[in-house]
């Protein structure tokens, strides 16, 4: 039995059935993504800078000289020699440090015998990578001077003839010099020579030799001094006092300068 109700009865809606689609399904196709080409910058090779170099030239009055020693030391301490070089036939030698760091060096030349430096014998060199430095050492011939003083006793003797000759060869006279008012005779030897010399003086009448000759050692760049000494022989006078032709002992004899 259906219960009665005063409310109207509403029928439930009937759902619509969708019509089938007549369109064909579209297939989704994914296109491959291509990355944009990249170009890397070429790697440049950096060549190391060459080591610093210092070229030395040693000349004597403009002429290159071989066999001269050049020592290289660090500037902090000159005694720490890092390289010892010798000039070739062109008067040249070169220095290139093993490490390429910038550094300061001292270059010093040792002049051979008879030569000296015209100016400084050493240079400070600032060496930098890839840099070439040229340094010239100028040497000059050094004079050797001797001053010979001639004295008679303790007094200078002017006007004396002093002869300089090669030692052992009296006939090979180099120079004859006359002493000045101070008794000095100055002799300048040929530059750069290592020859030994002998100096001699001839006594005047009434003089004897005490030291009439000397073998001289000449030092480059220096003045050396020698003294030749003459002496006058003492004069002896014998005064005899007699009384009636007989010697008289005990008599006092006074000697004085005539007129004084």
CSV table of C-alpha atoms in Angstrom, one decimal:
chain,number,residue,atom,x,y,z
A,1,UNK,CA,0.0,0.0,0.0
A,2,UNK,CA,1.5,3.4,-1.1
A,3,UNK,CA,1.0,6.0,1.4
A,4,UNK,CA,-0.9,9.0,0.3
A,5,UNK,CA,0.7,12.4,0.3
A,6,UNK,CA,-0.5,15.8,-0.6
A,7,UNK,CA,2.9,16.8,-2.2
A,8,UNK,CA,3.2,16.5,-6.0
A,9,UNK,CA,5.5,13.8,-7.2
A,10,UNK,CA,8.4,15.0,-9.4
A,11,UNK,CA,9.9,12.6,-11.8
A,12,UNK,CA,13.8,12.2,-11.8
A,13,UNK,CA,15.5,13.7,-14.8
A,14,UNK,CA,16.7,11.3,-17.5
A,15,UNK,CA,20.5,11.9,-18.3
A,16,UNK,CA,21.4,12.7,-21.9
A,17,UNK,CA,23.6,10.4,-23.7
A,18,UNK,CA,26.4,12.3,-25.6
A,19,UNK,CA,26.6,11.7,-29.3
A,20,UNK,CA,29.7,10.0,-30.5
A,21,UNK,CA,32.3,12.5,-32.1
A,22,UNK,CA,33.0,12.1,-35.8
A,23,UNK,CA,36.4,13.9,-35.5
A,24,UNK,CA,39.6,11.9,-35.8
A,25,UNK,CA,41.9,12.0,-32.7
A,26,UNK,CA,45.0,14.1,-33.2
A,27,UNK,CA,48.2,12.3,-32.3
A,28,UNK,CA,50.6,14.5,-30.3
A,29,UNK,CA,54.1,14.4,-31.8
A,30,UNK,CA,57.0,16.0,-29.8
A,31,UNK,CA,59.7,17.6,-32.0
A,32,UNK,CA,63.3,17.0,-30.7
A,33,UNK,CA,64.9,20.1,-29.3
A,34,UNK,CA,68.3,20.9,-30.9
A,35,UNK,CA,70.7,22.9,-28.7
A,36,UNK,CA,72.3,25.9,-30.2
A,37,UNK,CA,75.9,25.2,-31.2
A,38,UNK,CA,78.5,26.7,-28.8
A,39,UNK,CA,82.0,27.9,-29.9
A,40,UNK,CA,84.7,27.9,-27.2
A,41,UNK,CA,87.4,30.5,-27.5
A,42,UNK,CA,90.8,29.0,-28.6
A,43,UNK,CA,93.3,28.6,-25.8
A,44,UNK,CA,96.3,30.8,-26.4
A,45,UNK,CA,99.7,29.4,-25.4
A,46,UNK,CA,101.8,31.9,-23.5
A,47,UNK,CA,105.4,31.6,-24.2
A,48,UNK,CA,107.7,32.2,-21.2
A,49,UNK,CA,109.8,35.4,-21.4
A,50,UNK,CA,113.5,34.8,-22.1
A,51,UNK,CA,115.9,35.1,-19.2
A,52,UNK,CA,117.6,38.4,-18.7
A,53,UNK,CA,121.1,38.8,-20.2
A,54,UNK,CA,123.9,41.2,-19.5
A,55,UNK,CA,126.7,41.6,-22.0
A,56,UNK,CA,130.1,42.9,-20.7
A,57,UNK,CA,132.8,44.5,-22.8
A,58,UNK,CA,136.2,45.3,-21.4
A,59,UNK,CA,138.4,47.8,-23.4
A,60,UNK,CA,141.8,49.5,-22.8
A,61,UNK,CA,141.8,52.9,-24.5
A,62,UNK,CA,139.1,51.7,-26.8
A,63,UNK,CA,140.7,48.3,-27.7
A,64,UNK,CA,139.1,45.1,-26.5
A,65,UNK,CA,141.2,43.0,-24.1
A,66,UNK,CA,140.9,39.3,-23.5
A,67,UNK,CA,141.4,37.3,-20.3
A,68,UNK,CA,140.0,39.9,-17.9
A,69,UNK,CA,137.9,38.5,-15.0
A,70,UNK,CA,134.4,39.8,-14.3
A,71,UNK,CA,132.7,38.6,-11.1
A,72,UNK,CA,129.0,38.7,-10.6
A,73,UNK,CA,127.5,38.9,-7.1
A,74,UNK,CA,124.2,39.6,-5.6
A,75,UNK,CA,123.7,43.2,-4.4
A,76,UNK,CA,122.9,42.2,-0.9
A,77,UNK,CA,126.4,41.0,-0.2
A,78,UNK,CA,129.2,41.7,-2.6
A,79,UNK,CA,131.2,38.7,-1.3
A,80,UNK,CA,128.6,36.2,-2.5
A,81,UNK,CA,129.8,35.6,-6.0
A,82,UNK,CA,127.3,33.8,-8.2
A,83,UNK,CA,129.3,33.8,-11.5
A,84,UNK,CA,133.0,34.3,-12.6
A,85,UNK,CA,133.4,35.3,-16.2
A,86,UNK,CA,136.5,35.8,-18.4
A,87,UNK,CA,136.5,38.0,-21.5
A,88,UNK,CA,137.1,36.4,-24.9
A,89,UNK,CA,139.3,37.6,-27.8
A,90,UNK,CA,136.7,40.3,-28.4
A,91,UNK,CA,136.9,41.5,-24.9
A,92,UNK,CA,133.4,40.2,-24.2
A,93,UNK,CA,131.5,37.9,-21.8
A,94,UNK,CA,127.9,37.4,-20.9
A,95,UNK,CA,125.8,36.6,-17.8
A,96,UNK,CA,122.3,35.1,-17.7
A,97,UNK,CA,120.9,34.0,-14.3
A,98,UNK,CA,119.3,30.5,-14.1
A,99,UNK,CA,116.2,31.8,-12.4
A,100,UNK,CA,114.1,34.4,-14.3
A,101,UNK,CA,113.2,36.5,-11.3
A,102,UNK,CA,113.9,40.2,-11.4
A,103,UNK,CA,117.0,40.8,-9.3
A,104,UNK,CA,119.8,43.3,-8.8
A,105,UNK,CA,123.4,42.2,-9.3
A,106,UNK,CA,126.9,43.7,-8.9
A,107,UNK,CA,129.4,43.3,-11.7
A,108,UNK,CA,133.1,43.9,-10.8
A,109,UNK,CA,136.1,43.8,-13.1
A,110,UNK,CA,139.6,43.0,-11.9
A,111,UNK,CA,142.2,45.0,-13.9
A,112,UNK,CA,145.3,43.1,-15.0
A,113,UNK,CA,148.7,44.3,-13.8
A,114,UNK,CA,149.6,47.8,-15.0
A,115,UNK,CA,146.0,48.7,-15.7
A,116,UNK,CA,143.4,50.5,-13.7
A,117,UNK,CA,139.7,51.4,-14.1
A,118,UNK,CA,138.7,54.6,-15.8
A,119,UNK,CA,136.0,55.4,-13.3
A,120,UNK,CA,134.4,52.7,-11.3
A,121,UNK,CA,135.5,49.1,-11.3
A,122,UNK,CA,132.0,47.8,-10.5
A,123,UNK,CA,128.4,48.4,-11.7
A,124,UNK,CA,125.0,47.7,-10.3
A,125,UNK,CA,122.7,45.9,-12.8
A,126,UNK,CA,119.0,45.6,-12.5
A,127,UNK,CA,118.0,42.6,-14.5
A,128,UNK,CA,114.4,42.0,-15.7
A,129,UNK,CA,112.9,39.1,-17.6
A,130,UNK,CA,113.3,39.5,-21.4
A,131,UNK,CA,115.7,42.4,-20.9
A,132,UNK,CA,119.3,42.6,-22.4
A,133,UNK,CA,121.8,45.0,-20.8
A,134,UNK,CA,125.1,46.1,-22.2
A,135,UNK,CA,127.9,47.2,-19.9
A,136,UNK,CA,131.4,48.5,-20.9
A,137,UNK,CA,134.3,48.6,-18.5
A,138,UNK,CA,137.0,51.1,-19.6
A,139,UNK,CA,140.5,50.4,-18.4
A,140,UNK,CA,143.6,52.7,-18.6
A,141,UNK,CA,147.3,52.2,-18.4
A,142,UNK,CA,148.6,53.2,-15.0
A,143,UNK,CA,151.8,55.1,-14.5
A,144,UNK,CA,154.5,54.0,-12.1
A,145,UNK,CA,156.3,56.8,-10.4
A,146,UNK,CA,159.5,56.7,-8.4
A,147,UNK,CA,161.0,59.7,-6.4
A,148,UNK,CA,164.7,59.3,-5.6
A,149,UNK,CA,166.1,61.6,-2.9
A,150,UNK,CA,169.9,62.1,-2.8
A,151,UNK,CA,171.4,63.5,0.4
A,152,UNK,CA,174.9,64.2,1.7
A,153,UNK,CA,174.7,63.3,5.3
A,154,UNK,CA,171.4,64.5,6.4
A,155,UNK,CA,171.2,67.4,3.9
A,156,UNK,CA,169.6,67.2,0.5
A,157,UNK,CA,172.0,67.3,-2.4
A,158,UNK,CA,170.7,69.3,-5.5
A,159,UNK,CA,172.3,69.0,-8.9
A,160,UNK,CA,173.2,65.3,-8.6
A,161,UNK,CA,172.9,63.1,-11.7
A,162,UNK,CA,170.7,60.1,-11.1
A,163,UNK,CA,170.8,57.3,-13.7
A,164,UNK,CA,168.0,54.7,-14.1
A,165,UNK,CA,168.8,51.5,-16.0
A,166,UNK,CA,167.3,48.0,-16.4
A,167,UNK,CA,168.4,45.8,-13.5
A,168,UNK,CA,171.4,43.7,-14.4
A,169,UNK,CA,172.1,45.8,-17.6
A,170,UNK,CA,173.9,49.0,-16.6
A,171,UNK,CA,174.5,49.8,-20.2
A,172,UNK,CA,170.7,49.9,-20.9
A,173,UNK,CA,170.0,53.3,-19.5
A,174,UNK,CA,166.4,54.2,-19.4
A,175,UNK,CA,166.6,57.8,-18.2
A,176,UNK,CA,169.0,60.3,-16.5
A,177,UNK,CA,167.4,62.8,-14.1
A,178,UNK,CA,169.0,65.6,-12.1
A,179,UNK,CA,168.0,66.3,-8.5
A,180,UNK,CA,166.1,69.5,-7.8
A,181,UNK,CA,166.7,71.9,-5.0
A,182,UNK,CA,165.2,69.4,-2.5
A,183,UNK,CA,167.6,66.7,-3.7
A,184,UNK,CA,164.7,64.8,-5.5
A,185,UNK,CA,164.7,63.1,-8.9
A,186,UNK,CA,161.4,61.9,-10.2
A,187,UNK,CA,161.1,59.0,-12.7
A,188,UNK,CA,157.9,57.9,-14.4
A,189,UNK,CA,158.2,54.4,-15.8
A,190,UNK,CA,156.5,53.3,-19.0
A,191,UNK,CA,152.9,52.4,-18.4
A,192,UNK,CA,152.1,48.7,-18.1
A,193,UNK,CA,155.7,47.6,-17.8
A,194,UNK,CA,156.9,44.9,-15.4
A,195,UNK,CA,160.6,45.5,-16.0
A,196,UNK,CA,162.8,45.9,-12.9
A,197,UNK,CA,164.9,49.0,-12.7
A,198,UNK,CA,168.0,50.1,-10.8
A,199,UNK,CA,168.8,53.7,-9.8
A,200,UNK,CA,172.3,54.9,-9.1
A,201,UNK,CA,174.1,58.2,-8.3
A,202,UNK,CA,177.7,59.3,-8.8
A,203,UNK,CA,179.3,61.1,-5.9
A,204,UNK,CA,180.9,64.5,-6.4
A,205,UNK,CA,184.6,65.1,-5.7
A,206,UNK,CA,185.2,64.8,-2.0
A,207,UNK,CA,182.2,62.6,-1.4
A,208,UNK,CA,181.9,58.9,-0.8
A,209,UNK,CA,179.0,56.4,-1.3
A,210,UNK,CA,177.1,55.2,1.6
A,211,UNK,CA,174.1,54.0,-0.4
A,212,UNK,CA,174.7,54.9,-4.1
A,213,UNK,CA,172.3,52.5,-5.8
A,214,UNK,CA,169.0,50.7,-5.2
A,215,UNK,CA,166.9,48.1,-7.1
A,216,UNK,CA,163.4,49.6,-7.5
A,217,UNK,CA,160.0,48.0,-7.2
A,218,UNK,CA,157.5,50.0,-9.1
A,219,UNK,CA,153.8,49.8,-8.1
A,220,UNK,CA,151.1,50.7,-10.6
A,221,UNK,CA,149.2,53.9,-9.7
A,222,UNK,CA,151.4,54.6,-6.7
A,223,UNK,CA,154.5,56.8,-6.0
A,224,UNK,CA,157.3,55.0,-4.3
A,225,UNK,CA,160.3,56.7,-2.6
A,226,UNK,CA,164.0,55.7,-2.4
A,227,UNK,CA,166.9,57.5,-0.8
A,228,UNK,CA,170.5,57.5,-1.9
A,229,UNK,CA,172.9,58.7,0.7
A,230,UNK,CA,176.4,60.2,0.2
A,231,UNK,CA,178.9,61.2,2.9
A,232,UNK,CA,181.9,63.4,3.1
A,233,UNK,CA,184.9,61.8,4.7
A,234,UNK,CA,186.0,63.4,7.9
A,235,UNK,CA,189.1,65.5,7.9
A,236,UNK,CA,191.8,64.9,10.5
A,237,UNK,CA,194.3,67.5,11.6
A,238,UNK,CA,197.2,66.8,13.9
A,239,UNK,CA,198.5,69.8,15.9
A,240,UNK,CA,201.9,69.3,17.6
A,241,UNK,CA,203.0,71.7,20.3
A,242,UNK,CA,206.7,72.0,21.0
A,243,UNK,CA,208.9,73.9,23.3
A,244,UNK,CA,212.5,74.4,22.1
A,245,UNK,CA,211.9,71.6,19.5
A,246,UNK,CA,210.6,69.2,22.1
A,247,UNK,CA,207.0,68.0,22.4
A,248,UNK,CA,205.1,69.8,25.1
A,249,UNK,CA,202.4,67.6,26.7
A,250,UNK,CA,199.4,69.0,28.6
A,251,UNK,CA,199.0,72.0,26.4
A,252,UNK,CA,195.4,73.2,25.7
A,253,UNK,CA,194.7,73.6,22.0
A,254,UNK,CA,191.6,75.6,20.9
A,255,UNK,CA,190.2,75.1,17.4
A,256,UNK,CA,187.6,77.6,16.0
A,257,UNK,CA,186.2,78.8,12.7
A,258,UNK,CA,188.5,81.4,11.1
A,259,UNK,CA,187.3,84.9,11.7
A,260,UNK,CA,184.8,83.8,14.4
